PDB file of C-alpha atoms and ligand atoms in Angstrom:
ATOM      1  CA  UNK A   1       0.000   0.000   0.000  1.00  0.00           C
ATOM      2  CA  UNK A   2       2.936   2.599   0.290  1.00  0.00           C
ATOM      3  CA  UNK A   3       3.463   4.274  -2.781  1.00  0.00           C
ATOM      4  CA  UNK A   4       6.885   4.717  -2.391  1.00  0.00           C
ATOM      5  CA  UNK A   5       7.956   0.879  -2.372  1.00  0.00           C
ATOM      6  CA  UNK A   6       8.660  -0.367  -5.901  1.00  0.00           C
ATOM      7  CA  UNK A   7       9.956  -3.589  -4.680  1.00  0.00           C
ATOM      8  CA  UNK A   8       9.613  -5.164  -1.174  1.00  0.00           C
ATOM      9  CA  UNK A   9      11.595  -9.077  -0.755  1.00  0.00           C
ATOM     10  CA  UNK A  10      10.727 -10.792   2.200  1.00  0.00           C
ATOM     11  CA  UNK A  11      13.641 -13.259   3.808  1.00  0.00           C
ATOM     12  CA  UNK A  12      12.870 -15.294   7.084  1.00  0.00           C
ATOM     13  CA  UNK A  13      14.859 -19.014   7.466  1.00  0.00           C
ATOM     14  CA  UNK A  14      11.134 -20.460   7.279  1.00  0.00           C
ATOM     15  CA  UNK A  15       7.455 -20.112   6.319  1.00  0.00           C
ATOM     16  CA  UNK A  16       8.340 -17.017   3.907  1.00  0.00           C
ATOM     17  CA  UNK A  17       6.963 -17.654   0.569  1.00  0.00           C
ATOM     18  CA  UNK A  18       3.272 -18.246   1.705  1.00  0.00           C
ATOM     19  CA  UNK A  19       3.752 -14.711   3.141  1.00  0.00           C
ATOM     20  CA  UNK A  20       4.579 -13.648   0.050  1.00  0.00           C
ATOM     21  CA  UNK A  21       2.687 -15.023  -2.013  1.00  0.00           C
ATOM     22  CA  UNK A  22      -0.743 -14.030  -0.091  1.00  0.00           C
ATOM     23  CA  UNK A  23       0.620 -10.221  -0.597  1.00  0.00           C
ATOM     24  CA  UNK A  24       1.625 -10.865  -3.670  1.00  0.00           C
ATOM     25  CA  UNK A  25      -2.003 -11.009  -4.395  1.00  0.00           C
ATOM     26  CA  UNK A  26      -3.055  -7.142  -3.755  1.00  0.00           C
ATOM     27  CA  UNK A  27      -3.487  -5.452  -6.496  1.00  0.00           C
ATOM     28  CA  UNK A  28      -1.110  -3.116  -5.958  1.00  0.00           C
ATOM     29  CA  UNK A  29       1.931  -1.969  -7.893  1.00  0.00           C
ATOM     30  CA  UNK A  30       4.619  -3.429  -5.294  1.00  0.00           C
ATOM     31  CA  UNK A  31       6.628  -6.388  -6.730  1.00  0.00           C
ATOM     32  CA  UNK A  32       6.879  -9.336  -3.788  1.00  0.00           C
ATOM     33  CA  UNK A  33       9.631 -12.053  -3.346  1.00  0.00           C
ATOM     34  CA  UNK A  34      10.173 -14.238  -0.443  1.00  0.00           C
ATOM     35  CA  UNK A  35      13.222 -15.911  -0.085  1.00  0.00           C
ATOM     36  CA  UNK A  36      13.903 -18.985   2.634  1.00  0.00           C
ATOM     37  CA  UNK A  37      17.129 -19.982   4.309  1.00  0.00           C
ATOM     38  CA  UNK A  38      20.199 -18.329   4.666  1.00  0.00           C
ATOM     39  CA  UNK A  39      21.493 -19.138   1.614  1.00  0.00           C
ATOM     40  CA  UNK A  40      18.585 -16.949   0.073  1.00  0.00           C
ATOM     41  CA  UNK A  41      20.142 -13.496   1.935  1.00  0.00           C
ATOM     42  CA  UNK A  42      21.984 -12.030  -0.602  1.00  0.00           C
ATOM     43  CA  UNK A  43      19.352 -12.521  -3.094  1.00  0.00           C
ATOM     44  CA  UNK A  44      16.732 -10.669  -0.459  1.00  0.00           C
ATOM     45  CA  UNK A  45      19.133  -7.527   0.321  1.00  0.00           C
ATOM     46  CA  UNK A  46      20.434  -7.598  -3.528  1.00  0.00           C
ATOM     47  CA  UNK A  47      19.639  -3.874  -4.420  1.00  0.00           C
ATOM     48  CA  UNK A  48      17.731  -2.762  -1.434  1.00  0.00           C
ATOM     49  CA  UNK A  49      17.523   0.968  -0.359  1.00  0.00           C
ATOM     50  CA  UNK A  50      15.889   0.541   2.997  1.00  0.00           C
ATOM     51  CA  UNK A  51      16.692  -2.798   4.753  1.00  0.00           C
ATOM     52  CA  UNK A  52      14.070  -3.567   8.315  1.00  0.00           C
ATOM     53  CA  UNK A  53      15.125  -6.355  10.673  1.00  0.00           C
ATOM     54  CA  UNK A  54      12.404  -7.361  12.731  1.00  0.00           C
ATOM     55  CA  UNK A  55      14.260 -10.674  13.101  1.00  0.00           C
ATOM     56  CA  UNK A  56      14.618 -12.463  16.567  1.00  0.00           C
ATOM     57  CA  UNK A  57      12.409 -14.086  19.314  1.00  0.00           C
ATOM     58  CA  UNK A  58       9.649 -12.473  21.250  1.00  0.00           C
ATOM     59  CA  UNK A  59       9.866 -11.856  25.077  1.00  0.00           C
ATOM     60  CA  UNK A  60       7.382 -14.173  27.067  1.00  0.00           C
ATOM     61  CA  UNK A  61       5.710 -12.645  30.702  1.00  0.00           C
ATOM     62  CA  UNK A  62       8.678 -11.964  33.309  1.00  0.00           C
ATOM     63  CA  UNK A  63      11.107 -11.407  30.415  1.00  0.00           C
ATOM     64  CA  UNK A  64      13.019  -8.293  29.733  1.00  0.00           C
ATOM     65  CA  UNK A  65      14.329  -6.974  26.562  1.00  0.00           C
ATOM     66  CA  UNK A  66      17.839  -7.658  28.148  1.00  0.00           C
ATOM     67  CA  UNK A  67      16.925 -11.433  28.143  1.00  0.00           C
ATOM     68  CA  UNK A  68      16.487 -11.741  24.394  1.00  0.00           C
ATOM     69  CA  UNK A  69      19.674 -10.623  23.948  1.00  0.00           C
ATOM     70  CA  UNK A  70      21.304 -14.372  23.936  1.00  0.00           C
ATOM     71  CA  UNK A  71      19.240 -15.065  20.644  1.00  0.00           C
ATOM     72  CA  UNK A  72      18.601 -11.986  19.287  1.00  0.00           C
ATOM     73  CA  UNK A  73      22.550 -10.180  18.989  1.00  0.00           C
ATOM     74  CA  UNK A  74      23.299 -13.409  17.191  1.00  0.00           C
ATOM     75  CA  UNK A  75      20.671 -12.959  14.911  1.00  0.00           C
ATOM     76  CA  UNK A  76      21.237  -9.392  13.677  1.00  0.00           C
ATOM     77  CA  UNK A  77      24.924  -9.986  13.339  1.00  0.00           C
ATOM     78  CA  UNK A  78      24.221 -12.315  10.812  1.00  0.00           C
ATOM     79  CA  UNK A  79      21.798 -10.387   8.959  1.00  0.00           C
ATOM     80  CA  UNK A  80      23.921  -6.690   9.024  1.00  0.00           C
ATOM     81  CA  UNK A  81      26.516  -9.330   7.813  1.00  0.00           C
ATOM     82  CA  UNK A  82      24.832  -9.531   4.923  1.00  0.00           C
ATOM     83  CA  UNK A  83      24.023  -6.341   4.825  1.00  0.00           C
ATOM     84  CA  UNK A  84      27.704  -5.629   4.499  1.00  0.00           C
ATOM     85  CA  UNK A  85      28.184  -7.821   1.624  1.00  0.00           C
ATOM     86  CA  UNK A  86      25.358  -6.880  -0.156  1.00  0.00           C
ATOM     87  CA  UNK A  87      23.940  -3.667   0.210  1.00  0.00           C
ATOM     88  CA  UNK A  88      26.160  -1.905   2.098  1.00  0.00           C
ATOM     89  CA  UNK A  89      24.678   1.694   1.246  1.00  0.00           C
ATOM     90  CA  UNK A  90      20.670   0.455   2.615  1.00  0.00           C
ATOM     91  CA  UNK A  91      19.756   2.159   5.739  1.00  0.00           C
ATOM     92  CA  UNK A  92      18.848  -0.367   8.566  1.00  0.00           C
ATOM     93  CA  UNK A  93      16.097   0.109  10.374  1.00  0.00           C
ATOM     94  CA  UNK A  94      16.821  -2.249  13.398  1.00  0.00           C
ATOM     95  CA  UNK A  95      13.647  -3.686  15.439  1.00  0.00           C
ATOM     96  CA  UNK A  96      15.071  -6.786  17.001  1.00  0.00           C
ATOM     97  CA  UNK A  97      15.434  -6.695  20.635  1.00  0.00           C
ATOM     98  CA  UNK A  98      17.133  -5.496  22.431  1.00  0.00           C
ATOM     99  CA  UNK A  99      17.275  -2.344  20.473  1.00  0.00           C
ATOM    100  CA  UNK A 100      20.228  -0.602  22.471  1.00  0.00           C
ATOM    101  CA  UNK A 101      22.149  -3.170  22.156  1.00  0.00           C
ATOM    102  CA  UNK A 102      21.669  -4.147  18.845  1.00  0.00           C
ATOM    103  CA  UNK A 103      22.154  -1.196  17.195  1.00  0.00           C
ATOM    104  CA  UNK A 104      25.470  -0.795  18.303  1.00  0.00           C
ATOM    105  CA  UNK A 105      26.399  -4.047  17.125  1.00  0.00           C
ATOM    106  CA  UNK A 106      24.953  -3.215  13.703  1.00  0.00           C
ATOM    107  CA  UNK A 107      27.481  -0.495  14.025  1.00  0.00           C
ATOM    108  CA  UNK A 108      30.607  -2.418  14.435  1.00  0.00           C
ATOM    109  CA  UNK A 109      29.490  -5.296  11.936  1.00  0.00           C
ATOM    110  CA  UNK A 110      29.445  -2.140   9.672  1.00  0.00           C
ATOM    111  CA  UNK A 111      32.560  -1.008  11.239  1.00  0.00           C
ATOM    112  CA  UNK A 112      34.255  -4.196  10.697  1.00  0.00           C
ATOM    113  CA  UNK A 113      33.296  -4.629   7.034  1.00  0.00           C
ATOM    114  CA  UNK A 114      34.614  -1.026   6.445  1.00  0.00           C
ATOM    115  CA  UNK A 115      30.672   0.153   5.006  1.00  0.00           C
ATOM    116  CA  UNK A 116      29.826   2.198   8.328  1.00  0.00           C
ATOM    117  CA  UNK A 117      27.637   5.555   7.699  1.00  0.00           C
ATOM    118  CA  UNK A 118      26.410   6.372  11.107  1.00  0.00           C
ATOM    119  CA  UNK A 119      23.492   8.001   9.303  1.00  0.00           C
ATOM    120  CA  UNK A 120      22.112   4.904   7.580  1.00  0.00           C
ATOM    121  CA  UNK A 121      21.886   2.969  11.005  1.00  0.00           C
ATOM    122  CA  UNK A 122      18.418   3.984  12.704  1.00  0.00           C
ATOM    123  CA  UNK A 123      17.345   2.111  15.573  1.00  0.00           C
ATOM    124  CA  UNK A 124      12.889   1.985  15.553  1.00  0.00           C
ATOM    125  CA  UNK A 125      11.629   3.841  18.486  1.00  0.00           C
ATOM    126  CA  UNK A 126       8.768   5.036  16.903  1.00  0.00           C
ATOM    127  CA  UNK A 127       5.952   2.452  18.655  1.00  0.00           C
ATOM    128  CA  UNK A 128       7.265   4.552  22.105  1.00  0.00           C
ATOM    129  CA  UNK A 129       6.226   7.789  20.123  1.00  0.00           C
ATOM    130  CA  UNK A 130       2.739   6.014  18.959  1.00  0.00           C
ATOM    131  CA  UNK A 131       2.090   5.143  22.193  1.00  0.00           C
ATOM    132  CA  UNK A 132       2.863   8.286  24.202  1.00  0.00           C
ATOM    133  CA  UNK A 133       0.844  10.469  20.721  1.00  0.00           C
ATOM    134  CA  UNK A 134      -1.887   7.855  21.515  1.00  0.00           C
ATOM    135  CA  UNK A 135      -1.942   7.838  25.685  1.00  0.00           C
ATOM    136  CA  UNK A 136      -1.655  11.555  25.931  1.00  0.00           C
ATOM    137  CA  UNK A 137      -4.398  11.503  23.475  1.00  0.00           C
ATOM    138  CA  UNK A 138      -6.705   9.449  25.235  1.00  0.00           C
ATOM    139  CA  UNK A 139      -5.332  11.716  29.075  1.00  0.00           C
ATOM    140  CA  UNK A 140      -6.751  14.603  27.957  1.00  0.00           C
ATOM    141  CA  UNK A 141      -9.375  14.382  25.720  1.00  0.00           C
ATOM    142  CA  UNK A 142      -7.571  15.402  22.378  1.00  0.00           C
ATOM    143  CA  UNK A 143      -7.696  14.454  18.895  1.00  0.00           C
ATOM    144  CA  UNK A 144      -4.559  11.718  18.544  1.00  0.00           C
ATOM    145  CA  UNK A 145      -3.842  13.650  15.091  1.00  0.00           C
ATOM    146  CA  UNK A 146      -2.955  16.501  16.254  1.00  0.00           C
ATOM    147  CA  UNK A 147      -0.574  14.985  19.332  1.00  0.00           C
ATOM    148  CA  UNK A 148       3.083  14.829  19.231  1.00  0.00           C
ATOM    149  CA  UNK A 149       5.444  13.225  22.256  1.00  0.00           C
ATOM    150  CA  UNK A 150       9.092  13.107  21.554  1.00  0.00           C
ATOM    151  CA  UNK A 151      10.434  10.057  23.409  1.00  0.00           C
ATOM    152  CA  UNK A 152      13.963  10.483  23.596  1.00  0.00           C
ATOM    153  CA  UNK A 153      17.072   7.305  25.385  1.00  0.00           C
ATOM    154  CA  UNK A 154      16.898   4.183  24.606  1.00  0.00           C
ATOM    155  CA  UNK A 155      13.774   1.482  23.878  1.00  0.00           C
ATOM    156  CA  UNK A 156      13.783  -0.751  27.216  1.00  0.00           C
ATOM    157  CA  UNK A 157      12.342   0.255  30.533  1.00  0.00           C
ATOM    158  CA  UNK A 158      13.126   3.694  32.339  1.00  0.00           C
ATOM    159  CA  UNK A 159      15.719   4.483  28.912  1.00  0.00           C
ATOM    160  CA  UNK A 160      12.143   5.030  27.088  1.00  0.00           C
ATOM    161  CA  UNK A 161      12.287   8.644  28.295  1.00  0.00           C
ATOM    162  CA  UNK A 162       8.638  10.145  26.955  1.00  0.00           C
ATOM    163  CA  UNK A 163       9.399  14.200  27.096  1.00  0.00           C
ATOM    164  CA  UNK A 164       5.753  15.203  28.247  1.00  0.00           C
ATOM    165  CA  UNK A 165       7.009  19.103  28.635  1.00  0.00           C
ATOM    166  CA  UNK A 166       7.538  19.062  24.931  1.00  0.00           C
ATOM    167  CA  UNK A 167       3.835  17.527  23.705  1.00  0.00           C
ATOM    168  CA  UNK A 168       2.201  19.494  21.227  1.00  0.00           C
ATOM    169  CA  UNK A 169      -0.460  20.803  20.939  1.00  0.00           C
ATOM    170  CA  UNK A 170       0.687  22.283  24.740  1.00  0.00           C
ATOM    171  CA  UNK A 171      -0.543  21.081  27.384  1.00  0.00           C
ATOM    172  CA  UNK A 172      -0.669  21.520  31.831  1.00  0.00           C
ATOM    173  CA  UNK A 173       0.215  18.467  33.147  1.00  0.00           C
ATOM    174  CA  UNK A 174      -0.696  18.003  37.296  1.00  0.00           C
ATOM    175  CA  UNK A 175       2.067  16.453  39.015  1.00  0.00           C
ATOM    176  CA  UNK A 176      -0.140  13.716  40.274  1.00  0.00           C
ATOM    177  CA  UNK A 177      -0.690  13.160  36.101  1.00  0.00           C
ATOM    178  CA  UNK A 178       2.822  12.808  35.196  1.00  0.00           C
ATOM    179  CA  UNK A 179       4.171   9.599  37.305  1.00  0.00           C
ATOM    180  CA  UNK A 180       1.254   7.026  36.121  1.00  0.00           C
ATOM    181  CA  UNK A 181       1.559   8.235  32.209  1.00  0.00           C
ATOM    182  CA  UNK A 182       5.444   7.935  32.312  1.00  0.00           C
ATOM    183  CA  UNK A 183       5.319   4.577  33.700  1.00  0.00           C
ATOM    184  CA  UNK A 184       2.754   3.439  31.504  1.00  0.00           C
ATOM    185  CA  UNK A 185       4.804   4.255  28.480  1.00  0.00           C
ATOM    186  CA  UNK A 186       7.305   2.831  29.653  1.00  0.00           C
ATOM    187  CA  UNK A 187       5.771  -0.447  30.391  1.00  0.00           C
ATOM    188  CA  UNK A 188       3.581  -0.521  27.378  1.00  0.00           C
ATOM    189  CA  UNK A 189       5.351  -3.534  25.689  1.00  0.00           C
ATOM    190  CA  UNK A 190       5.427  -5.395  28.649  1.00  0.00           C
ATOM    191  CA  UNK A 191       1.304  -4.672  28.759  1.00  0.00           C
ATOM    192  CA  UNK A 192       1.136  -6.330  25.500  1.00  0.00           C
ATOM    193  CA  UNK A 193       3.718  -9.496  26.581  1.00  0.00           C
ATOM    194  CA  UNK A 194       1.486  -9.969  29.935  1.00  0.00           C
ATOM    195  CA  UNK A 195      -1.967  -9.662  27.918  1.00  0.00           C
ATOM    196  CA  UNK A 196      -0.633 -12.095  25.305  1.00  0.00           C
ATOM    197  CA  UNK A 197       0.416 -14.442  27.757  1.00  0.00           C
ATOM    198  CA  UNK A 198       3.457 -16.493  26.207  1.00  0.00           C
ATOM    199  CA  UNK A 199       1.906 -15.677  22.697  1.00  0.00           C
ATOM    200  CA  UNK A 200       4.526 -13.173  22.149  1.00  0.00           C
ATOM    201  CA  UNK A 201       4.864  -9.560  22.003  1.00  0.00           C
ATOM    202  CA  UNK A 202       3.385  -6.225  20.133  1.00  0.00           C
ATOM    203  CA  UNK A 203       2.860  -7.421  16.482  1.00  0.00           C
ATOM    204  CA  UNK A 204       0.369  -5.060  15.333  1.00  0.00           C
ATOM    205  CA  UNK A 205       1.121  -1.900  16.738  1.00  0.00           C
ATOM    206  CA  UNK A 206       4.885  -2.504  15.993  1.00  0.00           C
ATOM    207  CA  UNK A 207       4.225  -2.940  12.620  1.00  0.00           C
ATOM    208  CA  UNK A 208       2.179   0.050  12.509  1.00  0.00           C
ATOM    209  CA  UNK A 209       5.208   2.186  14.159  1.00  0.00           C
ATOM    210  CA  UNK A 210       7.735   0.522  12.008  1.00  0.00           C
ATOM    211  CA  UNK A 211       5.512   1.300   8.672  1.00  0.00           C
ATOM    212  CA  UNK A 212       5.537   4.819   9.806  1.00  0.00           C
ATOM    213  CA  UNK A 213       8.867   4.886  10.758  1.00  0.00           C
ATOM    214  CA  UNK A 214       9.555   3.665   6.911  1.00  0.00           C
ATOM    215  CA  UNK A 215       7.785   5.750   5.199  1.00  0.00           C
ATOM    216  CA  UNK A 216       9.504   8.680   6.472  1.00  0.00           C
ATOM    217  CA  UNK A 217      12.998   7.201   6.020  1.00  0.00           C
ATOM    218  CA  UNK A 218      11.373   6.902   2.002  1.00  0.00           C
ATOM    219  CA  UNK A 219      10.234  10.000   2.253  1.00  0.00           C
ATOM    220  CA  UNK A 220      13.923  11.639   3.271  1.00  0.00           C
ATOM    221  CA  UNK A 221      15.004   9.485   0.452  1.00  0.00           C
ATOM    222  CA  UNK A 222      12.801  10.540  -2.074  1.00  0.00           C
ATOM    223  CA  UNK A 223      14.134  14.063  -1.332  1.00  0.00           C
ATOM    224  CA  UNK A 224      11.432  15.387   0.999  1.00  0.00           C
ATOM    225  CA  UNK A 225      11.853  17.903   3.345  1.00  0.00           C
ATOM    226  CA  UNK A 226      11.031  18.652   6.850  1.00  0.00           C
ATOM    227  CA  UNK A 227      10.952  14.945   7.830  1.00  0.00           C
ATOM    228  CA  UNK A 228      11.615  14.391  11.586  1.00  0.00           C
ATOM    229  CA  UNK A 229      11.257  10.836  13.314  1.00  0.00           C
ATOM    230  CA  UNK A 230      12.704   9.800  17.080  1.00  0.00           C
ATOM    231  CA  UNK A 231      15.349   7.325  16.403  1.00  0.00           C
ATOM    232  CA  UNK A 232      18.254   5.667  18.064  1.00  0.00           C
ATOM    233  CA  UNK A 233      21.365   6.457  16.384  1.00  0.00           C
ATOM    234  CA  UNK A 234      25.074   7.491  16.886  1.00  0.00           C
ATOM    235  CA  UNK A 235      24.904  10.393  18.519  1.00  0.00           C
ATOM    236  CA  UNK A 236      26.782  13.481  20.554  1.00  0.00           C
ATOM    237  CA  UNK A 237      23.540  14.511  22.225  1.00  0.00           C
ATOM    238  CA  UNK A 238      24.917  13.058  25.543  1.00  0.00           C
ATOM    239  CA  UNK A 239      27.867  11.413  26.532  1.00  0.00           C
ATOM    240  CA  UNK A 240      26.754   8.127  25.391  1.00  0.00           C
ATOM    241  CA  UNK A 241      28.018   6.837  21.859  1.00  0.00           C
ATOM    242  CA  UNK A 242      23.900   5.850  21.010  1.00  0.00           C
ATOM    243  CA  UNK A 243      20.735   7.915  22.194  1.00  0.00           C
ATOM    244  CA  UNK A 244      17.348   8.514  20.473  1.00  0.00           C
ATOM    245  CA  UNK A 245      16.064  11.690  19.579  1.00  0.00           C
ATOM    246  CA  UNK A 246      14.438  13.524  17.047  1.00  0.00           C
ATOM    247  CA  UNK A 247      16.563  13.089  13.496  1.00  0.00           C
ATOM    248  CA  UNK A 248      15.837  14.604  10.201  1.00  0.00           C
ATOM    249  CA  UNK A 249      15.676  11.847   7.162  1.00  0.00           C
ATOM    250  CA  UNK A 250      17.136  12.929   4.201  1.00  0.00           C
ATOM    251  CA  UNK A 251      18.233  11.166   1.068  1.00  0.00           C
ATOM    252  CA  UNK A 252      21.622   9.733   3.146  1.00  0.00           C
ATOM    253  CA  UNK A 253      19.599   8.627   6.257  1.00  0.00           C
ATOM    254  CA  UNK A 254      19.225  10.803   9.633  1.00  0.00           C
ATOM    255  CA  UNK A 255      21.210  13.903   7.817  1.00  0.00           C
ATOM    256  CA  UNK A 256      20.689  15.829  11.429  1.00  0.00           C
ATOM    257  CA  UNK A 257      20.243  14.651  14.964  1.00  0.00           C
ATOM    258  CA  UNK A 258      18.638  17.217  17.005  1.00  0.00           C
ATOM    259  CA  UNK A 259      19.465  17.732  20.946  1.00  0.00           C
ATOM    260  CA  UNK A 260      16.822  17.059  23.500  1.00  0.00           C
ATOM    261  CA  UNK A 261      15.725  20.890  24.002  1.00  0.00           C
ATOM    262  CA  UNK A 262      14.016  22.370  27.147  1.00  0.00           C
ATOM    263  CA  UNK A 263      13.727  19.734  29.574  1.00  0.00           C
ATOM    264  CA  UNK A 264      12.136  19.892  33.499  1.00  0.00           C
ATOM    265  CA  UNK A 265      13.903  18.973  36.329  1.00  0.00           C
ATOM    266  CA  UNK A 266      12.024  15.883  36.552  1.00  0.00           C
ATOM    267  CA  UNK A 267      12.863  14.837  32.500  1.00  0.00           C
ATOM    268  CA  UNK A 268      16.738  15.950  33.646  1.00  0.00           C
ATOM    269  CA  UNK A 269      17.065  13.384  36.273  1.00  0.00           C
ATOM    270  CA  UNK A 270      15.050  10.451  34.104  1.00  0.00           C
ATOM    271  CA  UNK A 271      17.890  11.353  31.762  1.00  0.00           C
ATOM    272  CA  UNK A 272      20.797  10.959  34.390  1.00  0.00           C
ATOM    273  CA  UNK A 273      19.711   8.037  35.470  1.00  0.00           C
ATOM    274  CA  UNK A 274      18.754   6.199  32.612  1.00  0.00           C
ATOM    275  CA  UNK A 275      22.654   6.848  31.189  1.00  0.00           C
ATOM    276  CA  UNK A 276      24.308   4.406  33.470  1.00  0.00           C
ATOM    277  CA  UNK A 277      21.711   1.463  32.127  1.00  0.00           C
ATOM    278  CA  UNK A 278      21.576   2.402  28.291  1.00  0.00           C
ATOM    279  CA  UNK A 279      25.777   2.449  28.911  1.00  0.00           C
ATOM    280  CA  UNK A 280      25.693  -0.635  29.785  1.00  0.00           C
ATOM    281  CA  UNK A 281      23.436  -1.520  26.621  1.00  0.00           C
ATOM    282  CA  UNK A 282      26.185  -0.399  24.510  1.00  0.00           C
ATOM    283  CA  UNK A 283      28.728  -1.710  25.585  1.00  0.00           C
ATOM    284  CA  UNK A 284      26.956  -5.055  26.258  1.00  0.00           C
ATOM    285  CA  UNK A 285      26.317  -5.207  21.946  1.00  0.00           C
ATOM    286  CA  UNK A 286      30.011  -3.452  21.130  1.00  0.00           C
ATOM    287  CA  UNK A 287      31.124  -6.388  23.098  1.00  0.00           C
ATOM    288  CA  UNK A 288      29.268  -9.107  21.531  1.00  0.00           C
ATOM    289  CA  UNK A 289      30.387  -7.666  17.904  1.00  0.00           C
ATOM    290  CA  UNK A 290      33.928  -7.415  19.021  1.00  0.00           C
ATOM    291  CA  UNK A 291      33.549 -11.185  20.199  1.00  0.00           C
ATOM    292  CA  UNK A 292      34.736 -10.261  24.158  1.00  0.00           C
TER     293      UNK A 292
HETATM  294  C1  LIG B 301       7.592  -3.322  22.263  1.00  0.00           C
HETATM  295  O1  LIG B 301       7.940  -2.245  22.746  1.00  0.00           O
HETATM  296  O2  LIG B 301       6.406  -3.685  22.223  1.00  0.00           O
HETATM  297  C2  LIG B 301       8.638  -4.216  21.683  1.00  0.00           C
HETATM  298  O3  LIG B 301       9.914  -3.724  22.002  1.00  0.00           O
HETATM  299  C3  LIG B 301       8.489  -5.653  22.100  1.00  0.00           C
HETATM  300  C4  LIG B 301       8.663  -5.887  23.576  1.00  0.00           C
HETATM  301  O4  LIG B 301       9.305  -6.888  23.940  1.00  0.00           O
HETATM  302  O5  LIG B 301       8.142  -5.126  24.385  1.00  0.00           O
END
């Protein structure tokens, strides 16, 4: 349905082509291929632009995002591997959890392979944005159109730092307001792993976030301006080597990362302490890619 995908080849190491071949049936102008196995990668990234890894295993009840990490690092070191080889100029939007860790190692598989652009590597944070747009919405009674939350940090726990000061259209938040809403966006994967019971995780509303999040990276690279998205990317916002905020997409990838802004007191000390724990994200995934 996006107008700006010519070609869209879907690779998973099972169950692929009858994914493919039931959208290959909408009578749109999109060209589908799956592609199976492994040995089927190159042929899947041959020529791609925009390259989305939703790859990995879901968390079950009592999991964190920190626990897939086992599986999942593995996983997307295989596929930015590939990446490497094959398309090395695509920009990666990286789903797979644990997101601040696995975008870094994204990074130093790029590294490695001598293809890094730190603008093409965009962790997905957007489903924190949807949720806080769509929350706030719901708080106080406005139209979820018009609502925009940037959620700055990291994607896992307190990192998901939701910068309520800064919603648009403006609005007075009561102190007694601000504790439950934070923690609720903060929690709101792990509201979808308890409600699904073992089933899995946020399908629906994470592929919602990550279409969104794609058709602005298309948009940037079809030469559009004024694009802004939340990612997590490289970045000298704070001390740390990785942080999400607000990025403009351009036809190289997140051409400008933009600084947090006016924050409260409150947002300030989220911040603080959520450094120390998205720190040890990063290294956590440089030291997995460096193999220590
Ligand atoms: C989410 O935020 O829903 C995803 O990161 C999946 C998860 O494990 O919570």
């Amino acid at each position: 349905m996006q107008p700006l995908i010519n070609e869209l080849a879907l690779y998973d190491i099972a169950n692929v082509n009858g994914v493919a071949a039931d959208l290959s049936h909408c009578n749109t102008p999109v060209k589908i291929k799956g592609f199976t196995g492994q040995e089927s990668l190159a042929g899947a990234l041959e020529g791609a632009e925009l390259v989305i890894i939703p790859a990995g295993i879901p968390r079950k009840p009592g999991m964190t995002r920190d626990d897939l990490f086992k599986t999942n690092a593995s996983i997307v070191k295989a596929l930015v591997e590939g990446v490497a080889k094959t398309c090395p100029g695509a920009i990666l939007n990286i789903i797979s959890n644990p997101v601040n860790s696995t975008v870094p190692i994204a990074a130093e598989v790029l590294k490695a392979a001598g293809v890094y652009d730190p603008k093409k590597v965009l962790g997905v944070t957007t489903l924190d944005v949807v949720r806080a747009n769509c929350f706030v919405a719901e708080t106080k009674g406005l139209d979820v159109k018009d609502v925009d939350v940037p959620v700055i940090g990291g994607h896992a726990g307190t990192t998901i730092l939701p910068l309520l000061s800064q919603t648009k259209p403006k609005v007075n938040w009561s102190d007694a307001e601000l504790p439950a809403l934070i923690e609720r966006i903060q929690n709101a994967g792990t509201e979808v792993v308890e409600a699904k019971a073992g089933a899995g995780s946020a399908t629906l509303s994470m592929a919602y976030a990550a279409a969104r999040m794609a058709e602005s990276v298309l948009r940037g690279l079809a030469g559009e301006d004024g694009v802004y998205e939340c990612a997590y990317v490289e970045s000298d916002v704070t001390e740390l080597p990785f942080f999400a905020s607000k990025v403009r997409l351009g036809p190289s990838g997140a051409e400008e990362i933009l600084g947090v802004g006016k924050i409260t007191d409150a947002e300030q000390k989220a911040l603080d302490e959520a450094i120390p724990i998205l720190r040890g994200n990063i290294d956590a995934g440089i030291n997995f890619a460096k193999g220590n």
